[in-house]
Amino acid sequence: MGIAIAALGVLLLSALSFVVIPDPNTASIVGWVHDGGVIALSLFILGRSLYLLRAGNRSTSPAVPSPPTQPPAETAKPPAPLPTQTGEALILLSLLQEKGRFLDYLMEDVTAFSDAQVAAASRVVHQGCSAVIRECLALAPAHDGKEGERISIEASTDPQQYRLIGKVQAPPFSGVVVHRGWKTSKLALPRHTRPIDPAGENVITPVEVEVR
């Protein structure tokens, strides 16, 4: 566009240079005005042409892409605290050991003892552990019927109520009760006051020392 305007200015200047001045008395004044106007018009057209030419170059030059903005760095989240374990299971084991020598009985190798000796020891374990269970729980059979009876279990039945064994296919299930299960309506375990270390050692029952 700037080149076209410049060409038009040149044509206008050429045309003005051939304008005839009719009165010779005023030729000098008009000629001076004529020459000054031609110069001014030429400068204006030239400046305007350069301005438009520079503006055209700026508009056609490719835009420099701005550097991509970096996403804000994510702050590291603090690790979730481990749930506090109160150790009711350790309390229950401690009571079973204290009242019925439960852990002693389970951890002892009874292969070297006779059946009579094992039976005598199990009586003590049975009495002590039974007392602890009755104190902490209110146990009852989970199934009101009898062992050996046939029952039908629908698909909508609570899965925690029954444990299926044998040839399990699609519901409804039909089978024989081999164990009635257990349920409790009370759970009264003493609360463990010390924190439990899952990766460390936790004392169930302390070492017994007889002072002499």
C-alpha positions as YAML, in Angstrom:
chain: A
units: angstrom
residues:
- id: 1
  name: MET
  ca: [0.00, 0.00, 0.00]
- id: 2
  name: GLY
  ca: [2.87, 2.40, 0.84]
- id: 3
  name: ILE
  ca: [4.43, 1.86, -2.60]
- id: 4
  name: ALA
  ca: [1.10, 2.63, -4.30]
- id: 5
  name: ILE
  ca: [0.70, 5.90, -2.38]
- id: 6
  name: ALA
  ca: [4.26, 6.88, -3.23]
- id: 7
  name: ALA
  ca: [3.59, 6.25, -6.92]
- id: 8
  name: LEU
  ca: [0.42, 8.35, -6.72]
- id: 9
  name: GLY
  ca: [2.42, 11.18, -5.14]
- id: 10
  name: VAL
  ca: [4.95, 11.08, -7.95]
- id: 11
  name: LEU
  ca: [2.17, 11.32, -10.51]
- id: 12
  name: LEU
  ca: [0.63, 14.31, -8.72]
- id: 13
  name: LEU
  ca: [3.99, 16.06, -8.59]
- id: 14
  name: SER
  ca: [4.48, 15.46, -12.27]
- id: 15
  name: ALA
  ca: [1.08, 16.93, -13.02]
- id: 16
  name: LEU
  ca: [1.67, 20.04, -10.90]
- id: 17
  name: SER
  ca: [4.96, 20.69, -12.63]
- id: 18
  name: PHE
  ca: [3.11, 21.23, -15.92]
- id: 19
  name: VAL
  ca: [0.50, 23.67, -14.58]
- id: 20
  name: VAL
  ca: [0.51, 26.90, -16.74]
- id: 21
  name: ILE
  ca: [0.52, 30.23, -14.93]
- id: 22
  name: PRO
  ca: [-1.52, 32.70, -17.02]
- id: 23
  name: ASP
  ca: [-0.40, 36.08, -15.60]
- id: 24
  name: PRO
  ca: [3.30, 36.85, -16.12]
- id: 25
  name: ASN
  ca: [3.18, 39.64, -13.51]
- id: 26
  name: THR
  ca: [2.39, 37.17, -10.82]
- id: 27
  name: ALA
  ca: [4.56, 34.40, -12.20]
- id: 28
  name: SER
  ca: [7.31, 34.85, -9.64]
- id: 29
  name: ILE
  ca: [4.97, 34.82, -6.63]
- id: 30
  name: VAL
  ca: [2.83, 32.01, -7.90]
- id: 31
  name: GLY
  ca: [5.91, 30.09, -8.92]
- id: 32
  name: TRP
  ca: [7.32, 30.41, -5.42]
- id: 33
  name: VAL
  ca: [4.06, 29.29, -3.90]
- id: 34
  name: HIS
  ca: [3.81, 26.59, -6.50]
- id: 35
  name: ASP
  ca: [7.29, 25.28, -5.75]
- id: 36
  name: GLY
  ca: [6.75, 25.42, -1.98]
- id: 37
  name: GLY
  ca: [3.45, 23.59, -2.21]
- id: 38
  name: VAL
  ca: [4.99, 20.95, -4.40]
- id: 39
  name: ILE
  ca: [7.82, 20.42, -1.91]
- id: 40
  name: ALA
  ca: [5.47, 20.28, 1.07]
- id: 41
  name: LEU
  ca: [3.12, 17.91, -0.68]
- id: 42
  name: SER
  ca: [6.04, 15.74, -1.70]
- id: 43
  name: LEU
  ca: [7.36, 15.53, 1.87]
- id: 44
  name: PHE
  ca: [3.90, 14.72, 3.22]
- id: 45
  name: ILE
  ca: [3.31, 11.97, 0.68]
- id: 46
  name: LEU
  ca: [6.79, 10.56, 1.24]
- id: 47
  name: GLY
  ca: [6.40, 10.53, 5.05]
- id: 48
  name: ARG
  ca: [2.95, 9.00, 4.81]
- id: 49
  name: SER
  ca: [4.24, 6.33, 2.45]
- id: 50
  name: LEU
  ca: [7.09, 5.42, 4.81]
- id: 51
  name: TYR
  ca: [4.70, 5.25, 7.78]
- id: 52
  name: LEU
  ca: [2.27, 2.95, 5.97]
- id: 53
  name: LEU
  ca: [5.12, 0.82, 4.71]
- id: 54
  name: ARG
  ca: [6.49, 0.33, 8.25]
- id: 55
  name: ALA
  ca: [3.03, -0.40, 9.61]
- id: 56
  name: GLY
  ca: [2.51, -3.03, 6.93]
- id: 57
  name: ASN
  ca: [5.81, -4.68, 7.78]
- id: 58
  name: ARG
  ca: [4.89, -4.84, 11.46]
- id: 59
  name: SER
  ca: [1.49, -6.39, 10.70]
- id: 60
  name: THR
  ca: [2.91, -9.04, 8.38]
- id: 61
  name: SER
  ca: [5.86, -10.03, 10.57]
- id: 62
  name: PRO
  ca: [5.28, -13.37, 12.34]
- id: 63
  name: ALA
  ca: [4.36, -13.09, 16.00]
- id: 64
  name: VAL
  ca: [6.96, -14.33, 18.39]
- id: 65
  name: PRO
  ca: [5.32, -17.03, 20.54]
- id: 66
  name: SER
  ca: [5.42, -16.33, 24.22]
- id: 67
  name: PRO
  ca: [7.16, -18.94, 26.33]
- id: 68
  name: PRO
  ca: [4.75, -21.49, 27.79]
- id: 69
  name: THR
  ca: [3.72, -20.80, 31.32]
- id: 70
  name: GLN
  ca: [4.89, -23.38, 33.76]
- id: 71
  name: PRO
  ca: [2.16, -24.89, 35.96]
- id: 72
  name: PRO
  ca: [2.56, -24.11, 39.63]
- id: 73
  name: ALA
  ca: [4.54, -26.73, 41.44]
- id: 74
  name: GLU
  ca: [2.38, -28.96, 43.56]
- id: 75
  name: THR
  ca: [3.21, -28.86, 47.21]
- id: 76
  name: ALA
  ca: [3.88, -32.26, 48.70]
- id: 77
  name: LYS
  ca: [1.01, -33.40, 50.86]
- id: 78
  name: PRO
  ca: [1.94, -34.54, 54.34]
- id: 79
  name: PRO
  ca: [1.55, -38.29, 54.84]
- id: 80
  name: ALA
  ca: [-1.71, -39.36, 56.37]
- id: 81
  name: PRO
  ca: [-1.35, -40.30, 60.03]
- id: 82
  name: LEU
  ca: [-1.60, -43.98, 60.77]
- id: 83
  name: PRO
  ca: [-4.75, -44.99, 62.61]
- id: 84
  name: THR
  ca: [-4.25, -45.40, 66.31]
- id: 85
  name: GLN
  ca: [-4.53, -49.03, 67.34]
- id: 86
  name: THR
  ca: [-5.89, -49.45, 70.82]
- id: 87
  name: GLY
  ca: [-4.82, -53.08, 71.21]
- id: 88
  name: GLU
  ca: [-8.09, -54.72, 72.31]
- id: 89
  name: ALA
  ca: [-6.90, -57.94, 70.71]
- id: 90
  name: LEU
  ca: [-3.81, -57.89, 72.92]
- id: 91
  name: ILE
  ca: [-5.99, -57.25, 75.96]
- id: 92
  name: LEU
  ca: [-8.17, -60.25, 75.10]
- id: 93
  name: LEU
  ca: [-5.13, -62.49, 74.63]
- id: 94
  name: SER
  ca: [-3.72, -61.21, 77.90]
- id: 95
  name: LEU
  ca: [-6.95, -62.11, 79.74]
- id: 96
  name: LEU
  ca: [-7.11, -65.55, 78.13]
- id: 97
  name: GLN
  ca: [-3.52, -66.18, 79.15]
- id: 98
  name: GLU
  ca: [-4.06, -64.89, 82.66]
- id: 99
  name: LYS
  ca: [-7.25, -66.85, 83.38]
- id: 100
  name: GLY
  ca: [-6.80, -69.97, 81.28]
- id: 101
  name: ARG
  ca: [-3.12, -70.21, 80.27]
- id: 102
  name: PHE
  ca: [-4.39, -70.06, 76.70]
- id: 103
  name: LEU
  ca: [-1.11, -69.12, 75.02]
- id: 104
  name: ASP
  ca: [0.86, -71.62, 77.08]
- id: 105
  name: TYR
  ca: [-1.48, -74.37, 75.93]
- id: 106
  name: LEU
  ca: [-1.34, -73.39, 72.25]
- id: 107
  name: MET
  ca: [2.40, -72.82, 72.07]
- id: 108
  name: GLU
  ca: [3.34, -75.99, 73.95]
- id: 109
  name: ASP
  ca: [4.45, -79.03, 71.96]
- id: 110
  name: VAL
  ca: [2.02, -81.69, 73.24]
- id: 111
  name: THR
  ca: [3.32, -84.54, 71.12]
- id: 112
  name: ALA
  ca: [5.45, -85.82, 74.02]
- id: 113
  name: PHE
  ca: [2.49, -85.90, 76.44]
- id: 114
  name: SER
  ca: [-0.11, -88.64, 76.80]
- id: 115
  name: ASP
  ca: [-3.77, -88.07, 75.99]
- id: 116
  name: ALA
  ca: [-4.59, -88.09, 79.68]
- id: 117
  name: GLN
  ca: [-2.07, -85.34, 80.37]
- id: 118
  name: VAL
  ca: [-3.38, -83.24, 77.48]
- id: 119
  name: ALA
  ca: [-6.95, -83.77, 78.65]
- id: 120
  name: ALA
  ca: [-6.10, -82.69, 82.18]
- id: 121
  name: ALA
  ca: [-4.38, -79.54, 80.94]
- id: 122
  name: SER
  ca: [-7.21, -78.69, 78.54]
- id: 123
  name: ARG
  ca: [-9.71, -78.77, 81.40]
- id: 124
  name: VAL
  ca: [-7.87, -75.92, 83.12]
- id: 125
  name: VAL
  ca: [-7.65, -73.99, 79.84]
- id: 126
  name: HIS
  ca: [-11.35, -74.54, 79.13]
- id: 127
  name: GLN
  ca: [-12.50, -73.27, 82.50]
- id: 128
  name: GLY
  ca: [-10.34, -70.15, 82.52]
- id: 129
  name: CYS
  ca: [-10.95, -69.13, 78.89]
- id: 130
  name: SER
  ca: [-14.69, -69.79, 79.16]
- id: 131
  name: ALA
  ca: [-14.88, -67.39, 82.11]
- id: 132
  name: VAL
  ca: [-13.12, -64.64, 80.12]
- id: 133
  name: ILE
  ca: [-15.37, -65.07, 77.07]
- id: 134
  name: ARG
  ca: [-18.54, -64.95, 79.14]
- id: 135
  name: GLU
  ca: [-17.32, -61.83, 80.88]
- id: 136
  name: CYS
  ca: [-16.50, -59.92, 77.67]
- id: 137
  name: LEU
  ca: [-19.05, -61.31, 75.19]
- id: 138
  name: ALA
  ca: [-22.68, -62.44, 75.09]
- id: 139
  name: LEU
  ca: [-22.41, -65.43, 72.75]
- id: 140
  name: ALA
  ca: [-25.27, -67.28, 71.06]
- id: 141
  name: PRO
  ca: [-25.54, -69.57, 68.00]
- id: 142
  name: ALA
  ca: [-25.84, -67.60, 64.74]
- id: 143
  name: HIS
  ca: [-28.33, -70.18, 63.40]
- id: 144
  name: ASP
  ca: [-31.39, -71.01, 65.47]
- id: 145
  name: GLY
  ca: [-31.87, -74.44, 63.90]
- id: 146
  name: LYS
  ca: [-29.93, -77.64, 64.35]
- id: 147
  name: GLU
  ca: [-26.81, -78.99, 62.75]
- id: 148
  name: GLY
  ca: [-27.56, -81.48, 59.97]
- id: 149
  name: GLU
  ca: [-30.81, -79.85, 58.80]
- id: 150
  name: ARG
  ca: [-31.22, -78.72, 55.17]
- id: 151
  name: ILE
  ca: [-31.83, -75.03, 54.50]
- id: 152
  name: SER
  ca: [-32.19, -72.78, 51.43]
- id: 153
  name: ILE
  ca: [-30.27, -69.51, 51.13]
- id: 154
  name: GLU
  ca: [-31.53, -66.78, 48.79]
- id: 155
  name: ALA
  ca: [-29.32, -64.35, 46.89]
- id: 156
  name: SER
  ca: [-30.59, -61.43, 49.02]
- id: 157
  name: THR
  ca: [-29.33, -63.04, 52.25]
- id: 158
  name: ASP
  ca: [-26.64, -61.18, 54.19]
- id: 159
  name: PRO
  ca: [-23.31, -62.70, 53.03]
- id: 160
  name: GLN
  ca: [-21.89, -62.31, 56.55]
- id: 161
  name: GLN
  ca: [-24.60, -64.58, 57.92]
- id: 162
  name: TYR
  ca: [-23.50, -67.71, 56.03]
- id: 163
  name: ARG
  ca: [-20.24, -69.13, 54.72]
- id: 164
  name: LEU
  ca: [-20.81, -71.47, 51.80]
- id: 165
  name: ILE
  ca: [-18.60, -74.52, 51.31]
- id: 166
  name: GLY
  ca: [-18.79, -77.44, 48.92]
- id: 167
  name: LYS
  ca: [-20.18, -77.15, 45.37]
- id: 168
  name: VAL
  ca: [-21.14, -73.46, 45.27]
- id: 169
  name: GLN
  ca: [-22.95, -72.49, 42.05]
- id: 170
  name: ALA
  ca: [-25.75, -69.98, 41.33]
- id: 171
  name: PRO
  ca: [-28.32, -68.91, 43.96]
- id: 172
  name: PRO
  ca: [-30.58, -69.95, 45.53]
- id: 173
  name: PHE
  ca: [-28.33, -72.28, 47.46]
- id: 174
  name: SER
  ca: [-29.49, -75.45, 49.17]
- id: 175
  name: GLY
  ca: [-27.28, -77.22, 51.67]
- id: 176
  name: VAL
  ca: [-26.86, -78.85, 55.06]
- id: 177
  name: VAL
  ca: [-25.85, -76.94, 58.20]
- id: 178
  name: VAL
  ca: [-22.53, -78.33, 59.41]
- id: 179
  name: HIS
  ca: [-21.92, -75.62, 62.04]
- id: 180
  name: ARG
  ca: [-24.34, -73.12, 63.51]
- id: 181
  name: GLY
  ca: [-21.80, -70.31, 63.87]
- id: 182
  name: TRP
  ca: [-21.62, -67.75, 66.65]
- id: 183
  name: LYS
  ca: [-22.82, -64.21, 67.24]
- id: 184
  name: THR
  ca: [-22.58, -61.78, 70.13]
- id: 185
  name: SER
  ca: [-24.77, -58.99, 71.41]
- id: 186
  name: LYS
  ca: [-22.08, -57.55, 73.70]
- id: 187
  name: LEU
  ca: [-18.46, -56.58, 73.34]
- id: 188
  name: ALA
  ca: [-16.95, -55.37, 76.59]
- id: 189
  name: LEU
  ca: [-13.19, -55.51, 76.27]
- id: 190
  name: PRO
  ca: [-11.00, -53.43, 78.57]
- id: 191
  name: ARG
  ca: [-9.47, -50.52, 76.69]
- id: 192
  name: HIS
  ca: [-5.77, -50.69, 76.00]
- id: 193
  name: THR
  ca: [-4.18, -47.47, 77.23]
- id: 194
  name: ARG
  ca: [-0.77, -47.85, 75.59]
- id: 195
  name: PRO
  ca: [-0.23, -47.19, 71.88]
- id: 196
  name: ILE
  ca: [0.50, -50.18, 69.66]
- id: 197
  name: ASP
  ca: [3.63, -50.26, 67.51]
- id: 198
  name: PRO
  ca: [2.81, -52.35, 64.39]
- id: 199
  name: ALA
  ca: [6.52, -52.66, 63.51]
- id: 200
  name: GLY
  ca: [7.82, -53.26, 67.02]
- id: 201
  name: GLU
  ca: [7.36, -55.62, 69.94]
- id: 202
  name: ASN
  ca: [4.24, -55.39, 72.08]
- id: 203
  name: VAL
  ca: [4.07, -57.19, 75.40]
- id: 204
  name: ILE
  ca: [0.96, -59.36, 75.82]
- id: 205
  name: THR
  ca: [1.71, -60.65, 79.29]
- id: 206
  name: PRO
  ca: [4.70, -59.53, 81.33]
- id: 207
  name: VAL
  ca: [7.44, -61.82, 82.55]
- id: 208
  name: GLU
  ca: [6.53, -63.31, 85.94]
- id: 209
  name: VAL
  ca: [9.32, -63.09, 88.50]
- id: 210
  name: GLU
  ca: [9.05, -64.64, 91.96]
- id: 211
  name: VAL
  ca: [11.02, -62.60, 94.42]
- id: 212
  name: ARG
  ca: [12.81, -64.74, 97.00]
...
